[in-house]
XYZ file of C-alpha atoms in Angstrom:
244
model
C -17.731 44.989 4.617
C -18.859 41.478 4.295
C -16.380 38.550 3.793
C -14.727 38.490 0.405
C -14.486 34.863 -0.859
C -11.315 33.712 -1.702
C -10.379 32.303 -5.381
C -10.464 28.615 -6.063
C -6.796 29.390 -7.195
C -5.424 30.610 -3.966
C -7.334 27.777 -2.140
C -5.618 25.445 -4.661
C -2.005 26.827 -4.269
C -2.961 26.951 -0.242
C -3.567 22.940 -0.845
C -0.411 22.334 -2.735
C 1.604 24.140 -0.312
C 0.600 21.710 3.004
C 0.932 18.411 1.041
C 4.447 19.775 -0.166
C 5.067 20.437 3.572
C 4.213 17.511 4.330
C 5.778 15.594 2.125
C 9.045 17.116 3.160
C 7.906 16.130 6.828
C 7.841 12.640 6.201
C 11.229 12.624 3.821
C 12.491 14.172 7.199
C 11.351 11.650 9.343
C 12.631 8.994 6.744
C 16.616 10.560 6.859
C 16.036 10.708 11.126
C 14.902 7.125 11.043
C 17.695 5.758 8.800
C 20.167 7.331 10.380
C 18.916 5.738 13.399
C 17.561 9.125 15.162
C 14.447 7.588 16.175
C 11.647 10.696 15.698
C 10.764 11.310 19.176
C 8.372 14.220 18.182
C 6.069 11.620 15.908
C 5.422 8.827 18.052
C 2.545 7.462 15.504
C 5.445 7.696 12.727
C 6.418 4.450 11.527
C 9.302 2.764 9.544
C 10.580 -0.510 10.520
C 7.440 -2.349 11.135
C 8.238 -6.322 9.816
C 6.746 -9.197 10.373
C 5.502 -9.608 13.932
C 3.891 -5.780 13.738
C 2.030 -6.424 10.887
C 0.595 -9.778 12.833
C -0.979 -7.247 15.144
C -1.945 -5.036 13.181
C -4.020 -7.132 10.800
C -5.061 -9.883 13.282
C -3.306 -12.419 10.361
C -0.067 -14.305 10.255
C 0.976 -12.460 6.790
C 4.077 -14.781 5.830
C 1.634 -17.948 6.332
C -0.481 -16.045 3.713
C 2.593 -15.462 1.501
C 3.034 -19.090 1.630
C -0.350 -19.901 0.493
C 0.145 -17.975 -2.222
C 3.750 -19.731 -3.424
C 1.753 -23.270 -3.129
C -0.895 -21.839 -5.561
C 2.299 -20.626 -7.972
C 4.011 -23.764 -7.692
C 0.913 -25.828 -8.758
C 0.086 -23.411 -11.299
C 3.700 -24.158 -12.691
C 2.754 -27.598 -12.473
C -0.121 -27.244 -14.372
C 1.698 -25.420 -16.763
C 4.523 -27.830 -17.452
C 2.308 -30.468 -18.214
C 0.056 -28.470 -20.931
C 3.278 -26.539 -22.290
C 2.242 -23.115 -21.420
C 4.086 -20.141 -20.514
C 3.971 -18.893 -16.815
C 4.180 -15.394 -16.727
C 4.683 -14.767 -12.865
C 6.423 -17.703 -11.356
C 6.981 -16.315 -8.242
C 5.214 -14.263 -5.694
C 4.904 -10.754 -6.269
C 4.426 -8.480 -3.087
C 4.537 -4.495 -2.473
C 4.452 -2.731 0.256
C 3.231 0.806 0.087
C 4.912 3.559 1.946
C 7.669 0.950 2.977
C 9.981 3.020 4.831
C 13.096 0.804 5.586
C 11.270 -2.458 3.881
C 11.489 -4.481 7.027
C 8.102 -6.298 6.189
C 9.743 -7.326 2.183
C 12.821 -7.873 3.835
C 11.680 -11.096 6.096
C 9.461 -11.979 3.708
C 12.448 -12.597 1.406
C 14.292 -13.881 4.001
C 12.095 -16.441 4.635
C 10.864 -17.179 0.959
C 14.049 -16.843 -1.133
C 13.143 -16.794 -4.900
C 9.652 -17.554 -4.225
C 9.053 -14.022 -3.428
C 9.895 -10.786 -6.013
C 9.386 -7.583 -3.091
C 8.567 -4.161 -4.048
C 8.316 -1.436 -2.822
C 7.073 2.573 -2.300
C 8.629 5.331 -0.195
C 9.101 9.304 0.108
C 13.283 8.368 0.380
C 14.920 5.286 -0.543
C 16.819 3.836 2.492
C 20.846 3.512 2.843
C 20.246 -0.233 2.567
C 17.667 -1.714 0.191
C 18.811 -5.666 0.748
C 15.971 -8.341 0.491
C 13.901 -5.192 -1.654
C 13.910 -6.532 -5.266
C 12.768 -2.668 -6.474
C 12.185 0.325 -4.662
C 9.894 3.270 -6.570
C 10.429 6.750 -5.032
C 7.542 9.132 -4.521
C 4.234 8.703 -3.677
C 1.779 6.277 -5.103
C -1.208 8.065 -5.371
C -1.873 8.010 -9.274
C -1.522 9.286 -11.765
C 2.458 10.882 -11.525
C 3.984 8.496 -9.615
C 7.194 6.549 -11.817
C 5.375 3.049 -9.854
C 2.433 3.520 -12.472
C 5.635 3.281 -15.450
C 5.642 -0.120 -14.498
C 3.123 -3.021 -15.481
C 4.115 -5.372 -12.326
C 0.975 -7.491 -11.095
C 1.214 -8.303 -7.011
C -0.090 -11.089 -5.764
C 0.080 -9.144 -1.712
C -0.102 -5.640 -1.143
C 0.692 -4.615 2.243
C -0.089 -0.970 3.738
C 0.356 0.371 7.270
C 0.677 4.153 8.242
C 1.587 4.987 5.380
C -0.257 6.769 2.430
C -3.192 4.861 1.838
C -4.478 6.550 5.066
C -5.146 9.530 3.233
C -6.368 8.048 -0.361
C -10.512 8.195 -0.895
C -11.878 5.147 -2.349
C -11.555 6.451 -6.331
C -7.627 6.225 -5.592
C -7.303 3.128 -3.974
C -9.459 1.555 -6.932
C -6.034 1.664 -9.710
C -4.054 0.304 -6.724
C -5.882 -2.647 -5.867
C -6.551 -2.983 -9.661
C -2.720 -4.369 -10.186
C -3.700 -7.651 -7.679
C -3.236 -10.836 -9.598
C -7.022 -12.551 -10.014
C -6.341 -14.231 -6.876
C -4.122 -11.117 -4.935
C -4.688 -10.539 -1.716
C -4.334 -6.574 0.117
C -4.103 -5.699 3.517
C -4.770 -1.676 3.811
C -4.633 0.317 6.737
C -7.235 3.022 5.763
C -6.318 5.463 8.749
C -8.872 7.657 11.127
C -11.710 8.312 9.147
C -14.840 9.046 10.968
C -17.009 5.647 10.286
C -19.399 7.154 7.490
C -16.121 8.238 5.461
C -14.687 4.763 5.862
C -17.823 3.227 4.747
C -17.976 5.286 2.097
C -14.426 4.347 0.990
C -15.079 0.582 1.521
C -18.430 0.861 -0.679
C -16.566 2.238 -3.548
C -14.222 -0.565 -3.412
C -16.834 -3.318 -3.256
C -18.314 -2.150 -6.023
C -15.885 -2.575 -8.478
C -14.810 -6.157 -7.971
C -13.467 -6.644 -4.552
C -14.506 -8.009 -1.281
C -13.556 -6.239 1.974
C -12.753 -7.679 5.458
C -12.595 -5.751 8.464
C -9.668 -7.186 10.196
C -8.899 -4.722 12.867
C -10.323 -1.637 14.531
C -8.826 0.318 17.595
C -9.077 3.997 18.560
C -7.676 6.724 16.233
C -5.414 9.247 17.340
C -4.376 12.689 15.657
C -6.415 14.822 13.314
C -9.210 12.424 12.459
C -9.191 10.859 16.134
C -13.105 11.060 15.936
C -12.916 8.021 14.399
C -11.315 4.163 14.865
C -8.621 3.341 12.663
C -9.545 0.275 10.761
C -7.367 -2.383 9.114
C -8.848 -3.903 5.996
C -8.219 -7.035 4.046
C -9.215 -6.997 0.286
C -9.698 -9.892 -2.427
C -10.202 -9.811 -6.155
C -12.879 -11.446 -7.172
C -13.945 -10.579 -10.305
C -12.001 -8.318 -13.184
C -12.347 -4.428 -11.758
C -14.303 -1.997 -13.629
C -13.391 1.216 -13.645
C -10.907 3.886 -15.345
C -7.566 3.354 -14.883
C -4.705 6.313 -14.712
């Protein structure tokens, strides 16, 4: 008998079934990591990264950028005062996606004070959310997530081995869509093989951003065939495309 082909259905369910295992995975490796069982068995798995790892990571000194981005506030408030207007976002509004413990939005607000409002995503919220202004539980990816209840505008988006290394292009686009006109992301897209990546990248470009490679090194894990690749992306013009 020759091979019977299997339902769309059943490959559907089949889908559903390994993201909600691996969802419950990585809310695993969140509880370890809080309670401060560090997850030997995931070496790649990260949760604490702040400041300094981020540096690396996106060849760029991110609080310096952070700064940059209060000066422009503050003389946009200045601007503002003197023609009577209404500022709507005074201060500087920055998310990190798949956050874990927040250590990134946590310096940053250390360093910043009230010139910084941090957000944040995550699979579980951690025992100790100080320096994280709000924390949405669940996973980004539109369009059920409770982060797409809110209408916040950032002005940085941060992502680093987290879930942006499995969204395509399409799904990044409603992200990146909630930068301010001059926002600033820095994505870690994961370990695409190069003609996926480029693919991803192209879709972005084309609807109002420009991209910056500003890091590659070798992958490891299922898509090792490929280099990991650390992006910066800018606004430029108003994005164009349908929103969840």
């Amino acid at each position: 008998m020759g091979n019977i082909p299997k339902k769309k259905g059943f490959l559907d369910q089949r889908a559903r079934a390994q993201q909600a295992r691996h969802l419950n995975e990585m809310r695993r490796l969140d509880r370890m990591t809080y309670r401060g069982i560090a997850p030997q068995d995931r070496p790649d798995y990260y949760t604490g990264s702040g400041l300094r790892e981020y540096r690396a990571i996106f060849n760029t000194n991110l609080a310096a950028v952070a700064g940059k981005l209060a000066q422009a506030k503050a003389a946009e408030i200045e601007i503002a005062r003197r023609t009577r207007q209404k500022v709507i976002q005074p201060q500087v509004h920055a998310l990190e996606i798949s956050a874990g413990q927040g250590m990134f939005l946590k310096q940053l607000k250390a360093g910043m004070k009230r010139n910084v409002k941090t957000f944040a995503t995550g699979l579980s919220r951690p025992p100790n959310t100080a320096g994280i202004d709000r924390y949405f539980v669940g996973k980004i990816a539109p369009p059920k997530s409770g982060f797409w209840r809110s209408q916040e505008k950032f002005d940085l988006i941060i992502s680093h081995a987290g879930e942006t290394q499995e969204l395509t292009g399409e799904q990044l686009l409603p992200i990146l869509s909630r930068l301010t006109r001059r926002g600033i992301a820095f994505l870690d897209l994961g370990n695409w093989p190069r003609a996926i990546a480029n693919e991803i990248m192209d879709t972005i470009e084309q609807h109002g951003f420009k991209i910056t490679i500003v890091n590659e090194w070798a992958g490891a894990g299922a898509m090792s065939s490929g280099k990991a690749i650390a992006i910066k992306v800018v606004r430029y013009g108003r994005p164009q495309f349908q929103k969840p």
